[in-house]
Amino acid sequence: EEVEETYIMVKPDGVQRGLVGEIISRFEKKGFLLKGLKLFQCPKDLAEEHYKDLKGKSFFPKLIDYITSGPVVCMAWEGVGVVASARKLIGATNPLQAEPGTIRGDLAVQTGRNVVHGSDSPDNGKREIDLWFKEGEVVQWTQAQAPWLRE
Ligand code: DAT
Ligand code: MG
């Protein structure tokens, strides 16, 4: 069990639908550590860099339009096993296949409007936090509740 970092983002539909608090709350309640948080209008070049592995897919242009269509909420979260755990909390890419109890399973219906992003590996967690946050925007701190979360 390693301490990891992951990049979580409320996509423009989540912001427009007023789901920011609900989504942040799920990671907070789980017990992860919030290290970075901002509302941000994503430029096209950043969206393309973030999703560079999907360049060439038929849905890529629509994906870039969607991600840049309004403000997103960028977050950096730290915790033991946070990368895989956050992916479980988020649920399957297609919200209709996402389990009830997951963010997408509870709050979304379509792959192209699936309200939230989460990094798929610790390496990508680091890469994406570096991509979306500037120096000084990620804060190192200790939660008062830390001893009540881990023995
Ligand atoms: P995830 O966001 O679950 O990590 P992914 O990395 O495979 O999924 O794809 C990134 C986003 O691209 C995904 O959240 C929604 C969009 N997407 C993926 N597959 C798609 C498809 N078949 N049709 C439309 N959009 C798709
Ligand atoms: Mg992905």
mmCIF file of C-alpha atoms and ligand atoms in Angstrom:
data_model
loop_
_atom_site.group_PDB
_atom_site.id
_atom_site.type_symbol
_atom_site.label_atom_id
_atom_site.label_comp_id
_atom_site.label_asym_id
_atom_site.label_seq_id
_atom_site.Cartn_x
_atom_site.Cartn_y
_atom_site.Cartn_z
ATOM 1 C CA GLU A 1 0.000 0.000 0.000
ATOM 2 C CA GLU A 2 1.676 3.111 -1.299
ATOM 3 C CA VAL A 3 0.838 6.779 -0.821
ATOM 4 C CA GLU A 4 -0.120 8.023 -4.281
ATOM 5 C CA GLU A 5 -1.547 11.120 -5.942
ATOM 6 C CA THR A 6 -4.373 11.305 -8.434
ATOM 7 C CA TYR A 7 -5.846 14.019 -10.606
ATOM 8 C CA ILE A 8 -9.626 14.309 -10.280
ATOM 9 C CA MET A 9 -11.631 16.774 -12.334
ATOM 10 C CA VAL A 10 -15.291 17.743 -12.311
ATOM 11 C CA LYS A 11 -16.070 18.139 -16.014
ATOM 12 C CA PRO A 12 -18.134 21.064 -17.388
ATOM 13 C CA ASP A 13 -21.433 19.144 -17.119
ATOM 14 C CA GLY A 14 -20.780 18.458 -13.426
ATOM 15 C CA VAL A 15 -20.068 22.145 -12.809
ATOM 16 C CA GLN A 16 -23.134 23.298 -14.805
ATOM 17 C CA ARG A 17 -25.371 20.771 -13.013
ATOM 18 C CA GLY A 18 -24.279 21.938 -9.558
ATOM 19 C CA LEU A 19 -22.565 18.661 -8.643
ATOM 20 C CA VAL A 20 -19.201 20.089 -7.520
ATOM 21 C CA GLY A 21 -19.917 19.855 -3.775
ATOM 22 C CA GLU A 22 -21.396 16.359 -4.059
ATOM 23 C CA ILE A 23 -18.371 15.075 -5.997
ATOM 24 C CA ILE A 24 -15.742 16.669 -3.737
ATOM 25 C CA SER A 25 -17.665 15.344 -0.748
ATOM 26 C CA ARG A 26 -17.328 11.715 -1.850
ATOM 27 C CA PHE A 27 -13.507 11.897 -1.867
ATOM 28 C CA GLU A 28 -13.444 13.919 1.360
ATOM 29 C CA LYS A 29 -15.696 11.468 3.189
ATOM 30 C CA LYS A 30 -13.628 8.506 1.997
ATOM 31 C CA GLY A 31 -10.683 10.044 3.830
ATOM 32 C CA PHE A 32 -8.360 11.193 1.064
ATOM 33 C CA LEU A 33 -6.269 14.360 1.353
ATOM 34 C CA LEU A 34 -7.143 17.327 -0.876
ATOM 35 C CA LYS A 35 -3.889 18.972 -2.026
ATOM 36 C CA GLY A 36 -5.046 21.167 -4.902
ATOM 37 C CA LEU A 37 -8.372 22.718 -5.941
ATOM 38 C CA LYS A 38 -9.361 25.322 -8.517
ATOM 39 C CA LEU A 39 -12.103 26.381 -10.925
ATOM 40 C CA PHE A 40 -10.532 26.661 -14.355
ATOM 41 C CA GLN A 41 -11.440 27.311 -17.982
ATOM 42 C CA CYS A 42 -9.412 24.732 -19.908
ATOM 43 C CA PRO A 43 -7.770 25.900 -23.146
ATOM 44 C CA LYS A 44 -7.916 23.615 -26.184
ATOM 45 C CA ASP A 45 -4.185 22.778 -26.222
ATOM 46 C CA LEU A 46 -4.289 21.600 -22.592
ATOM 47 C CA ALA A 47 -7.361 19.432 -23.242
ATOM 48 C CA GLU A 48 -5.563 17.844 -26.217
ATOM 49 C CA GLU A 49 -2.432 17.189 -24.146
ATOM 50 C CA HIS A 50 -4.473 15.688 -21.287
ATOM 51 C CA TYR A 51 -6.286 13.304 -23.652
ATOM 52 C CA LYS A 52 -3.338 12.761 -26.053
ATOM 53 C CA ASP A 53 -3.659 8.952 -25.836
ATOM 54 C CA LEU A 54 -7.149 9.249 -27.380
ATOM 55 C CA LYS A 55 -6.022 11.399 -30.329
ATOM 56 C CA GLY A 56 -7.235 9.633 -33.484
ATOM 57 C CA LYS A 57 -10.423 8.248 -31.892
ATOM 58 C CA SER A 58 -13.621 9.252 -33.711
ATOM 59 C CA PHE A 59 -14.958 10.943 -30.564
ATOM 60 C CA PHE A 60 -11.765 12.958 -29.884
ATOM 61 C CA PRO A 61 -12.956 16.312 -31.372
ATOM 62 C CA LYS A 62 -16.251 16.108 -29.454
ATOM 63 C CA LEU A 63 -14.362 15.199 -26.274
ATOM 64 C CA ILE A 64 -12.148 18.300 -26.621
ATOM 65 C CA ASP A 65 -15.200 20.526 -27.332
ATOM 66 C CA TYR A 66 -16.934 19.111 -24.246
ATOM 67 C CA ILE A 67 -13.991 19.538 -21.873
ATOM 68 C CA THR A 68 -13.426 23.133 -23.041
ATOM 69 C CA SER A 69 -17.160 24.039 -23.125
ATOM 70 C CA GLY A 70 -17.196 25.612 -19.638
ATOM 71 C CA PRO A 71 -15.277 25.707 -16.388
ATOM 72 C CA VAL A 72 -13.949 22.536 -14.789
ATOM 73 C CA VAL A 73 -12.920 21.928 -11.175
ATOM 74 C CA CYS A 74 -9.360 20.601 -10.937
ATOM 75 C CA MET A 75 -8.322 18.587 -7.894
ATOM 76 C CA ALA A 76 -5.205 16.831 -6.633
ATOM 77 C CA TRP A 77 -5.883 14.106 -4.044
ATOM 78 C CA GLU A 78 -3.364 12.071 -2.037
ATOM 79 C CA GLY A 79 -3.791 8.806 -0.192
ATOM 80 C CA VAL A 80 -2.890 5.151 0.136
ATOM 81 C CA GLY A 81 -4.128 3.444 -3.027
ATOM 82 C CA VAL A 82 -5.965 6.624 -4.045
ATOM 83 C CA VAL A 83 -5.604 6.070 -7.814
ATOM 84 C CA ALA A 84 -7.513 2.780 -8.011
ATOM 85 C CA SER A 85 -9.860 3.715 -5.174
ATOM 86 C CA ALA A 86 -10.876 6.968 -6.893
ATOM 87 C CA ARG A 87 -11.555 5.034 -10.119
ATOM 88 C CA LYS A 88 -13.865 2.741 -8.110
ATOM 89 C CA LEU A 89 -15.646 5.705 -6.522
ATOM 90 C CA ILE A 90 -16.061 7.240 -10.009
ATOM 91 C CA GLY A 91 -17.371 4.067 -11.707
ATOM 92 C CA ALA A 92 -17.309 2.784 -15.287
ATOM 93 C CA THR A 93 -16.697 5.134 -18.237
ATOM 94 C CA ASN A 94 -20.248 4.507 -19.523
ATOM 95 C CA PRO A 95 -22.523 5.764 -16.724
ATOM 96 C CA LEU A 96 -25.257 3.287 -17.690
ATOM 97 C CA GLN A 97 -22.794 0.488 -16.868
ATOM 98 C CA ALA A 98 -21.468 2.178 -13.716
ATOM 99 C CA GLU A 99 -22.608 0.570 -10.458
ATOM 100 C CA PRO A 100 -25.121 2.389 -8.255
ATOM 101 C CA GLY A 101 -23.198 4.040 -5.446
ATOM 102 C CA THR A 102 -20.498 5.284 -7.806
ATOM 103 C CA ILE A 103 -20.443 8.924 -8.919
ATOM 104 C CA ARG A 104 -21.220 8.103 -12.556
ATOM 105 C CA GLY A 105 -23.667 5.357 -11.553
ATOM 106 C CA ASP A 106 -25.619 7.780 -9.382
ATOM 107 C CA LEU A 107 -25.295 11.068 -11.266
ATOM 108 C CA ALA A 108 -24.848 10.496 -15.019
ATOM 109 C CA VAL A 109 -26.328 8.670 -18.020
ATOM 110 C CA GLN A 110 -24.018 9.146 -21.026
ATOM 111 C CA THR A 111 -20.329 8.471 -21.755
ATOM 112 C CA GLY A 112 -20.021 11.895 -23.393
ATOM 113 C CA ARG A 113 -21.400 13.558 -20.222
ATOM 114 C CA ASN A 114 -19.850 11.443 -17.475
ATOM 115 C CA VAL A 115 -19.243 14.348 -15.044
ATOM 116 C CA VAL A 116 -15.822 13.438 -13.663
ATOM 117 C CA HIS A 117 -12.278 12.386 -14.593
ATOM 118 C CA GLY A 118 -9.834 10.306 -12.563
ATOM 119 C CA SER A 119 -6.251 9.318 -13.443
ATOM 120 C CA ASP A 120 -5.817 5.664 -14.454
ATOM 121 C CA SER A 121 -2.341 5.028 -12.956
ATOM 122 C CA PRO A 122 0.020 6.580 -10.379
ATOM 123 C CA ASP A 123 2.307 7.734 -13.224
ATOM 124 C CA ASN A 124 -0.603 9.450 -14.963
ATOM 125 C CA GLY A 125 -1.701 10.914 -11.619
ATOM 126 C CA LYS A 126 1.658 12.686 -11.344
ATOM 127 C CA ARG A 127 1.673 13.636 -15.035
ATOM 128 C CA GLU A 128 -1.824 15.113 -14.917
ATOM 129 C CA ILE A 129 -1.287 17.042 -11.647
ATOM 130 C CA ASP A 130 1.851 18.579 -13.205
ATOM 131 C CA LEU A 131 -0.129 19.381 -16.347
ATOM 132 C CA TRP A 132 -3.124 21.063 -14.687
ATOM 133 C CA PHE A 133 -1.507 22.773 -11.682
ATOM 134 C CA LYS A 134 1.223 25.409 -11.571
ATOM 135 C CA GLU A 135 4.046 25.446 -9.046
ATOM 136 C CA GLY A 136 2.663 26.510 -5.655
ATOM 137 C CA GLU A 137 -0.923 25.497 -6.408
ATOM 138 C CA VAL A 138 -0.455 22.064 -4.852
ATOM 139 C CA VAL A 139 -0.219 22.341 -1.061
ATOM 140 C CA GLN A 140 1.570 19.936 1.293
ATOM 141 C CA TRP A 141 -0.275 19.674 4.607
ATOM 142 C CA THR A 142 -1.331 17.196 7.298
ATOM 143 C CA GLN A 143 -4.976 16.494 8.109
ATOM 144 C CA ALA A 144 -5.899 16.740 11.799
ATOM 145 C CA GLN A 145 -7.892 13.526 11.293
ATOM 146 C CA ALA A 146 -4.896 11.598 9.904
ATOM 147 C CA PRO A 147 -4.426 9.345 13.006
ATOM 148 C CA TRP A 148 -8.156 8.489 12.856
ATOM 149 C CA LEU A 149 -7.889 7.324 9.255
ATOM 150 C CA ARG A 150 -4.725 5.205 9.448
ATOM 151 C CA GLU A 151 -3.259 3.344 12.448
HETATM 152 P P1 DAT B 1 -12.277 7.270 -18.340
HETATM 153 O O1 DAT B 1 -12.737 8.718 -18.298
HETATM 154 O O2 DAT B 1 -13.275 6.364 -17.638
HETATM 155 O O3 DAT B 1 -10.864 7.089 -17.853
HETATM 156 P P2 DAT B 1 -11.205 6.913 -21.031
HETATM 157 O O4 DAT B 1 -9.897 7.383 -20.483
HETATM 158 O O5 DAT B 1 -11.234 5.637 -21.794
HETATM 159 O O6 DAT B 1 -12.321 6.815 -19.866
HETATM 160 O O7 DAT B 1 -11.810 8.049 -21.985
HETATM 161 C C1 DAT B 1 -11.742 9.403 -21.612
HETATM 162 C C2 DAT B 1 -13.056 10.062 -21.900
HETATM 163 O O8 DAT B 1 -13.317 10.012 -23.300
HETATM 164 C C3 DAT B 1 -14.262 9.381 -21.255
HETATM 165 O O9 DAT B 1 -14.476 9.791 -19.921
HETATM 166 C C4 DAT B 1 -15.373 9.810 -22.158
HETATM 167 C C5 DAT B 1 -14.714 9.840 -23.521
HETATM 168 N N1 DAT B 1 -14.924 8.563 -24.221
HETATM 169 C C6 DAT B 1 -14.267 7.402 -24.019
HETATM 170 N N2 DAT B 1 -14.713 6.425 -24.822
HETATM 171 C C7 DAT B 1 -15.703 6.997 -25.556
HETATM 172 C C8 DAT B 1 -16.578 6.531 -26.568
HETATM 173 N N3 DAT B 1 -16.530 5.271 -27.002
HETATM 174 N N4 DAT B 1 -17.485 7.414 -27.088
HETATM 175 C C9 DAT B 1 -17.539 8.680 -26.660
HETATM 176 N N5 DAT B 1 -16.744 9.200 -25.716
HETATM 177 C C10 DAT B 1 -15.835 8.367 -25.171
HETATM 178 MG MG MG B 2 -9.055 7.739 -18.681
#
